[in-house]
Coordinates of N, CA and C in Angstrom, one line a residue:
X1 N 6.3 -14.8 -5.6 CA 5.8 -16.2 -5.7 C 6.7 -17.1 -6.5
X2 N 7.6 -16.5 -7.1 CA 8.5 -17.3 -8.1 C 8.0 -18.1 -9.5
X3 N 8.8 -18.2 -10.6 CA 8.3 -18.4 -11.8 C 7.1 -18.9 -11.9
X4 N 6.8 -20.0 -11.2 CA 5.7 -20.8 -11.3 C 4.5 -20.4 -10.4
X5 N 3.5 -20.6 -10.2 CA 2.7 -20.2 -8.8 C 1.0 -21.2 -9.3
X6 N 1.2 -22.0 -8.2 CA 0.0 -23.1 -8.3 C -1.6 -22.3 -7.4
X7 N -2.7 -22.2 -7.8 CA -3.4 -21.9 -6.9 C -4.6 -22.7 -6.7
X8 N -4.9 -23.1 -6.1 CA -6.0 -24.0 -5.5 C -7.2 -24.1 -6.1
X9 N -8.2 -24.8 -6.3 CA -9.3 -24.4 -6.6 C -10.5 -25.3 -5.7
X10 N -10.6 -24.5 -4.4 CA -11.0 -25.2 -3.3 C -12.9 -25.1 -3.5
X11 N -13.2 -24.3 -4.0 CA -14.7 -24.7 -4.0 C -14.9 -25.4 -5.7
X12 N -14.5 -25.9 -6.0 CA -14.5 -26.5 -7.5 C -15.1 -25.6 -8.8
X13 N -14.3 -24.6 -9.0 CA -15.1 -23.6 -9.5 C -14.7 -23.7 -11.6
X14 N -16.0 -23.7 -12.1 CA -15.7 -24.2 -13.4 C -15.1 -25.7 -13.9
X15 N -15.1 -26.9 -12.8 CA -14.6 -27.8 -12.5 C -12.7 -27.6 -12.9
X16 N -12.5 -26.9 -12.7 CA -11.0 -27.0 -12.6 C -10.2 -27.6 -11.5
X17 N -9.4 -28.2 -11.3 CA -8.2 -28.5 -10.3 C -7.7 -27.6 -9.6
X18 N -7.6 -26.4 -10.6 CA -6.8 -25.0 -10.1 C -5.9 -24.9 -11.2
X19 N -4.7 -24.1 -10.7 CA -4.7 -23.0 -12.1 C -2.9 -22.9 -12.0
X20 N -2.4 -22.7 -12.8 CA -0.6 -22.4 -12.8 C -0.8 -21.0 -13.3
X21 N 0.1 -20.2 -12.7 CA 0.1 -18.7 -13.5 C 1.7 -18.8 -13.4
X22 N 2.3 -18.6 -14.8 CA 3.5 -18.7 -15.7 C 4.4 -17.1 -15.2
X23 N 5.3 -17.1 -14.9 CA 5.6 -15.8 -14.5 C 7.1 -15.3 -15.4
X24 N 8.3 -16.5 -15.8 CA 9.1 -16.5 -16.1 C 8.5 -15.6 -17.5
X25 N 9.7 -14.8 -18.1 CA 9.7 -14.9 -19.7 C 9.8 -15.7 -20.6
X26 N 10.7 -16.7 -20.2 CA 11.0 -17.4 -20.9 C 10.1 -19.0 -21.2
X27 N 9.6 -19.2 -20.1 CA 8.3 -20.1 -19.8 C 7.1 -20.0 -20.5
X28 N 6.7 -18.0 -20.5 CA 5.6 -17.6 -21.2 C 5.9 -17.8 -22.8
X29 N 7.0 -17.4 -23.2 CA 7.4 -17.5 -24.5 C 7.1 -19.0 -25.3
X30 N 7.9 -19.6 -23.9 CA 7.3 -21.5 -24.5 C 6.1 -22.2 -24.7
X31 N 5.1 -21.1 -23.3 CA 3.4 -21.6 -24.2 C 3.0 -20.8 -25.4
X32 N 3.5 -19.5 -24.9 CA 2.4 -18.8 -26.1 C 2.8 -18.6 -27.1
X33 N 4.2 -19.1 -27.6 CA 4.9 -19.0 -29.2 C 5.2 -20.3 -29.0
X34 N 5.9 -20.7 -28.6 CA 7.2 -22.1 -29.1 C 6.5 -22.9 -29.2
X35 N 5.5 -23.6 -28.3 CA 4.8 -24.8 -28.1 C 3.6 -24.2 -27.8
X36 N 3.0 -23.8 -28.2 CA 1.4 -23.2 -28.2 C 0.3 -24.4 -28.8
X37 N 0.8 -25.3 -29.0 CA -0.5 -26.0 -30.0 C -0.7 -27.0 -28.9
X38 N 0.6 -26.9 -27.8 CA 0.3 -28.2 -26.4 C -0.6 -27.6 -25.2
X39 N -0.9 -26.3 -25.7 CA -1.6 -25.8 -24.5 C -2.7 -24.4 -25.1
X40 N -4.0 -25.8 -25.2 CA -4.8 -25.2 -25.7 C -6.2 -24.4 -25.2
X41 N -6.3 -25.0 -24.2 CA -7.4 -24.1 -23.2 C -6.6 -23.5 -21.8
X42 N -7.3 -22.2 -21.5 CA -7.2 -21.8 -20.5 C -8.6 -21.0 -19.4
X43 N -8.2 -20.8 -18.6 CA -9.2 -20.7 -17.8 C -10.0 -18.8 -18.3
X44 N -11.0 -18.7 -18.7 CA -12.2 -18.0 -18.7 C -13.1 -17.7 -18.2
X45 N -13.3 -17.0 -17.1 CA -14.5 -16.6 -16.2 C -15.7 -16.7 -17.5
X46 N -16.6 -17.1 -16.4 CA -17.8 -17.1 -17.5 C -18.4 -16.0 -17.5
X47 N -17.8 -15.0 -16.8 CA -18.5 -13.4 -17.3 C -18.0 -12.7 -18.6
X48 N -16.5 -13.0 -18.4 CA -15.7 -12.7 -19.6 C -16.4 -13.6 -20.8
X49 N -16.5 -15.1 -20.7 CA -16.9 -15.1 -22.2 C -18.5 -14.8 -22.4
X50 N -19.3 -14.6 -21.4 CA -20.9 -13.7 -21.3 C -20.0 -12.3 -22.4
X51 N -19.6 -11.7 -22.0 CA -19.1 -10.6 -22.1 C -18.8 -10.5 -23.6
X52 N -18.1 -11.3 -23.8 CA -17.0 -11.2 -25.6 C -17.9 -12.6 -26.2
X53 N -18.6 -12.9 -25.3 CA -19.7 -13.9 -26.7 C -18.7 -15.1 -27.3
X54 N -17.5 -15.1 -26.1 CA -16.5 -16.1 -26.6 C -16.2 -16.1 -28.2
X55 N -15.9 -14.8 -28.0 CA -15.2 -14.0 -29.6 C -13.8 -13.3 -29.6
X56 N -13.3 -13.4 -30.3 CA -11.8 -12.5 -30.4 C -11.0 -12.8 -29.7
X57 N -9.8 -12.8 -30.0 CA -8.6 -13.4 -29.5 C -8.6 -14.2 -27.9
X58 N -8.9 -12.4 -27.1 CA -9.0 -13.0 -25.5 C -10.3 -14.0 -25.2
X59 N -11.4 -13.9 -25.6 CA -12.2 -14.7 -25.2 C -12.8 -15.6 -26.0
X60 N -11.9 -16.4 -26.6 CA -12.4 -17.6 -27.6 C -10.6 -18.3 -27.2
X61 N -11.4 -20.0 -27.3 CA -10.4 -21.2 -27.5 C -10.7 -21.8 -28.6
X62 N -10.0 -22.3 -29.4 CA -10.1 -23.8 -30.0 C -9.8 -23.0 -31.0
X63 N -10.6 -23.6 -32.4 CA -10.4 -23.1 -34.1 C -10.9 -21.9 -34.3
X64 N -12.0 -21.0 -33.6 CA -11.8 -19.8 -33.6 C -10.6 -18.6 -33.5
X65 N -9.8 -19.2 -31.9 CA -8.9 -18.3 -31.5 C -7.3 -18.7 -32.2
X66 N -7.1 -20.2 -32.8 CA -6.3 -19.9 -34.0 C -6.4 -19.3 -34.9
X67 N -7.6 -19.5 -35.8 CA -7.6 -18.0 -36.9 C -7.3 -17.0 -36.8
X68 N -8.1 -16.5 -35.7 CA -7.6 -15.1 -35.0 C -6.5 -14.3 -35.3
X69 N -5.8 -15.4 -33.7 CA -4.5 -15.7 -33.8 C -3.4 -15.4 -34.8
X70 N -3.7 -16.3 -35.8 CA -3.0 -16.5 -37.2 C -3.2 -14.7 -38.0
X71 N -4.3 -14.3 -38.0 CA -4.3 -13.2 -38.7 C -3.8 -12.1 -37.8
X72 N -3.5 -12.0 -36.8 CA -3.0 -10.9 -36.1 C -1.7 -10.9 -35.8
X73 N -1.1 -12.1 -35.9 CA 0.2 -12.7 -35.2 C 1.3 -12.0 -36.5
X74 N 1.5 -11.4 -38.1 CA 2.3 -10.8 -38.3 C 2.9 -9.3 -37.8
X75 N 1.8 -8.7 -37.2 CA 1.9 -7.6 -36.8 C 3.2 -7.5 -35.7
X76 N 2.7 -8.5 -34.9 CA 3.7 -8.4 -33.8 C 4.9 -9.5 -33.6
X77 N 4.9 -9.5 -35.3 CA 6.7 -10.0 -35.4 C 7.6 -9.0 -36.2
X78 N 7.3 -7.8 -36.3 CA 7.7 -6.6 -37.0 C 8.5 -6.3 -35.7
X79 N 9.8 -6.3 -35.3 CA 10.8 -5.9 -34.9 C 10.9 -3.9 -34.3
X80 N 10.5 -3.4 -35.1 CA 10.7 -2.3 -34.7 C 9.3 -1.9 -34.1
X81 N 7.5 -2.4 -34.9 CA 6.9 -2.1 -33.9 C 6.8 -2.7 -32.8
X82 N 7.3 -3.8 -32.2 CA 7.5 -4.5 -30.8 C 8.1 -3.5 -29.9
X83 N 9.2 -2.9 -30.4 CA 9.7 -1.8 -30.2 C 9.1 -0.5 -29.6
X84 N 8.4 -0.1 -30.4 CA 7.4 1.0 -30.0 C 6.9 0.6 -29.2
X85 N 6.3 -0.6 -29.0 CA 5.1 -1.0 -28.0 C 6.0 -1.0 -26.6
X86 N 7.0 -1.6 -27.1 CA 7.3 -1.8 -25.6 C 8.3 -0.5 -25.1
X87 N 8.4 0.4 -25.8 CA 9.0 1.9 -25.3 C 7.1 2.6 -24.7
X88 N 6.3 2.4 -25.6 CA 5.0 3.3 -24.6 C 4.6 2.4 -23.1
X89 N 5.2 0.9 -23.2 CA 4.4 0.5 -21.6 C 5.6 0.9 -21.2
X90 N 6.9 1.1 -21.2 CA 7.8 1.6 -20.6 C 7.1 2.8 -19.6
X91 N 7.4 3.7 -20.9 CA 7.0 4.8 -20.0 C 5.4 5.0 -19.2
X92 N 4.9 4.3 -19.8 CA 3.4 4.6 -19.1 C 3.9 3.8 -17.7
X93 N 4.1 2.5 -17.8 CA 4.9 2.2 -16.3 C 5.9 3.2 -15.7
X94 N 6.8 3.7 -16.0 CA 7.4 4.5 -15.4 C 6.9 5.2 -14.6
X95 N 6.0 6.3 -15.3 CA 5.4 7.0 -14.5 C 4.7 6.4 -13.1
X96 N 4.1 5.5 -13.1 CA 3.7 4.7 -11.5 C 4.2 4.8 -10.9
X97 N 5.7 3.9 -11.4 CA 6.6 3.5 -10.4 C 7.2 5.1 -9.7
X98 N 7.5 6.0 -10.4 CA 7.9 7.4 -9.9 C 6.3 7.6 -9.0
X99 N 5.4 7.7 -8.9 CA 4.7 7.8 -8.1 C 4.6 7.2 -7.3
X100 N 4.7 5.8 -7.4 CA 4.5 4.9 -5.5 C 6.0 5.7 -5.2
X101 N 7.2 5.3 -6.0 CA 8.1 5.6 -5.0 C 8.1 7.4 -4.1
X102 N 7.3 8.4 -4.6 CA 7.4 9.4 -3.7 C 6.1 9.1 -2.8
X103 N 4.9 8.3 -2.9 CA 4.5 8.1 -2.1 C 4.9 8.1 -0.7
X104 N 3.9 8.7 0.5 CA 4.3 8.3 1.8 C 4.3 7.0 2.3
X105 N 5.1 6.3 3.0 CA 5.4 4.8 3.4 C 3.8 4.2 3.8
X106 N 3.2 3.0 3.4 CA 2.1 2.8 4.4 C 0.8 3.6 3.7
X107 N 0.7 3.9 2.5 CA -0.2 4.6 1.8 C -0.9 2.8 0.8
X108 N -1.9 2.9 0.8 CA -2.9 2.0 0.6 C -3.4 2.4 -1.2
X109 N -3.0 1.0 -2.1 CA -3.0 1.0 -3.2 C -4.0 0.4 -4.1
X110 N -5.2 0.4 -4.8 CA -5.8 -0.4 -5.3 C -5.2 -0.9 -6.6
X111 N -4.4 -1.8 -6.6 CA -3.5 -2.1 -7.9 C -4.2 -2.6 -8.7
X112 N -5.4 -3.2 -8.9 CA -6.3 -4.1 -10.1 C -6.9 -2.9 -10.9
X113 N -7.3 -2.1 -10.2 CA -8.1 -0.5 -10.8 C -7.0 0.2 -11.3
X114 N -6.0 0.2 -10.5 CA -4.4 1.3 -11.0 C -3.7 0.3 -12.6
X115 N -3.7 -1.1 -12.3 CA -3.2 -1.9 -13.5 C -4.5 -1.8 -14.7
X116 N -5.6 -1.4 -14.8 CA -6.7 -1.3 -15.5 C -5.9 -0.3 -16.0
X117 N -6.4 1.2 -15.4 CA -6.4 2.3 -16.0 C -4.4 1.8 -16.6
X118 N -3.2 1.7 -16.1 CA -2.4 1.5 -16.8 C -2.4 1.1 -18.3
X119 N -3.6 0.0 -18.0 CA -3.3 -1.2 -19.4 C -4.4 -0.2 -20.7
X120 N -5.5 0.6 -19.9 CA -6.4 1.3 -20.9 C -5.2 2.8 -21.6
X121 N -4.5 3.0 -21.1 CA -3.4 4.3 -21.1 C -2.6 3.4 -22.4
X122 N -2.3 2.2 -22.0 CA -1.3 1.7 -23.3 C -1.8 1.2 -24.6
X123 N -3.3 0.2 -24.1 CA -3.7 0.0 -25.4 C -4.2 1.0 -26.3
X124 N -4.6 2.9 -25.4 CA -5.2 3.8 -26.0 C -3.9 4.5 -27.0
X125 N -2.9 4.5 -26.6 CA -2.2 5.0 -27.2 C -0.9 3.7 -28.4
X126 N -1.1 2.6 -28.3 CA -0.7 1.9 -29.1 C -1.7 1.8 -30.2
X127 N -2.9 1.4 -29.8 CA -4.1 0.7 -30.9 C -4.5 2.2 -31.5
X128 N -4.7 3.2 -30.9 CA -5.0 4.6 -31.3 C -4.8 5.7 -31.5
X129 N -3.6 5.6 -31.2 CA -3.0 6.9 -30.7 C -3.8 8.0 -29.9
X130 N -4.2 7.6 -29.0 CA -5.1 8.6 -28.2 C -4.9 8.2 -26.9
X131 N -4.4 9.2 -25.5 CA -4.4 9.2 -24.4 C -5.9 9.5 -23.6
X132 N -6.3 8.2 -23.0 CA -7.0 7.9 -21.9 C -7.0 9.1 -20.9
X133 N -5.5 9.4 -20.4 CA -5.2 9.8 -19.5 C -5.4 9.3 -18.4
X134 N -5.8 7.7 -18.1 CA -6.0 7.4 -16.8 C -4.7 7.6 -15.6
X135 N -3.7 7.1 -16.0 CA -2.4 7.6 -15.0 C -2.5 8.8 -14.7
X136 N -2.8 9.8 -15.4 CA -3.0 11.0 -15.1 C -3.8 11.0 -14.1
X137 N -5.1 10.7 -14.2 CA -6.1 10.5 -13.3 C -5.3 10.2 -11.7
X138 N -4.9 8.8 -12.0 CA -3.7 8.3 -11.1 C -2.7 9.4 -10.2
X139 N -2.3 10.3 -11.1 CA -1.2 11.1 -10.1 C -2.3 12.4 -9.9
X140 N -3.3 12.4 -10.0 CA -3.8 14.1 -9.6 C -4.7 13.5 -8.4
X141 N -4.6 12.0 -7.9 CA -5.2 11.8 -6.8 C -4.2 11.4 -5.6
X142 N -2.7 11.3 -6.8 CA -1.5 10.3 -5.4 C -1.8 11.5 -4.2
X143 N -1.3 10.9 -2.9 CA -1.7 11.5 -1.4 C 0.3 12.6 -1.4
X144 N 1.0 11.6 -2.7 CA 1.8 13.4 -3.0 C 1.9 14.4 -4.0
X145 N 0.6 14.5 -4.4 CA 0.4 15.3 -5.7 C -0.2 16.8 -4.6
X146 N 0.2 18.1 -5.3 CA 0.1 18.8 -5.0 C -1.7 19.1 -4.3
X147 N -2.6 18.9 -5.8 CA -4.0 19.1 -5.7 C -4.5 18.0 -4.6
X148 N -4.1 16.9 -4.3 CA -4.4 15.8 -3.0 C -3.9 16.8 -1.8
X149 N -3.1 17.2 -1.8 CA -2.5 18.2 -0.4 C -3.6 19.4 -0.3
X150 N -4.3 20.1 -1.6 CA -4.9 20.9 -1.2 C -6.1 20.6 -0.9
X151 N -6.7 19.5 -2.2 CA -8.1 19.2 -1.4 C -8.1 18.6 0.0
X152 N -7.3 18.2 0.4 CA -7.4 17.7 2.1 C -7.1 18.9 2.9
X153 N -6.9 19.6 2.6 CA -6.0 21.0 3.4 C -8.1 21.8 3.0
X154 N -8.6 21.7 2.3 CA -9.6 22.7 2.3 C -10.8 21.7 3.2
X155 N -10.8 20.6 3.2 CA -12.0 19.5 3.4 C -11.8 19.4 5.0
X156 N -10.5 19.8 5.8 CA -10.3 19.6 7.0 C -10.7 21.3 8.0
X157 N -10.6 22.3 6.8 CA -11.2 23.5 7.4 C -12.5 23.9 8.0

């Protein structure tokens, strides 16, 4: 869709216009560090703030989600843990990508469920050190995982 991507908002939903989703690096860096104080609301399903009570970083705007903000934001200007973080989504992405690609051609993906369990695999083992195991979950179901060849091989007898 290219850096920028405009999407409609044809039934008027939350009175919005519709929506820009930011795709460059360098774009994202300019709202959410460089110039962040010019772009202060964003769009919020009202389940999500039902959900977080319009609390904590992701589901709060205004003077709440600067404090926040502010109190969390030395963490991840520490150089070397950015580092870490971004060697565990490495590899926890990795592993996917080695899995679509031995996939068979034409094999049907639920990516929103597969990017969940990805993102629960990273924050479990950044924030916790503890593996989810959802990718796992992920490859003991791919259609080229050994145990997917057998349970179809027993279900067709």
């Amino acid at each position: 869709y290219g850096p920028v991507c405009r999407f409609a908002n044809p039934v008027d939903l939350n009175g919005a216009a519709g929506w820009l989703m930011v795709n460059d690096p360098d774009d994202i860096e300019h709202i959410c560090a460089i110039n962040v104080k010019n772009y202060t609301n964003r769009y919020l399903p009202d389940i999500y703030k039902w959900v977080t009570n319009e609390q904590g970083i992701l589901g709060s705007q205004g003077t709440y989600n600067r404090k926040h903000r502010r109190l969390c934001q030395p963490t991840f200007r520490r150089p070397a843990l950015l580092e870490d973080f971004a060697h565990v989504i490495s590899v926890r992405a990795g592993r996917l990508v080695r899995l679509y690609e031995q996939q068979p051609e034409g094999v049907e993906v639920d990516m929103a469920l597969q990017m969940q369990r990805l993102t629960l695999d990273i924050i479990g083992e950044v924030a916790f050190s503890y593996d989810f195991q959802q990718v796992t979950q992920i490859e003991k179901c791919s259609p080229s995982s050994p145990a997917y060849a057998h349970s179809t091989h027993v279900s067709s007898v």
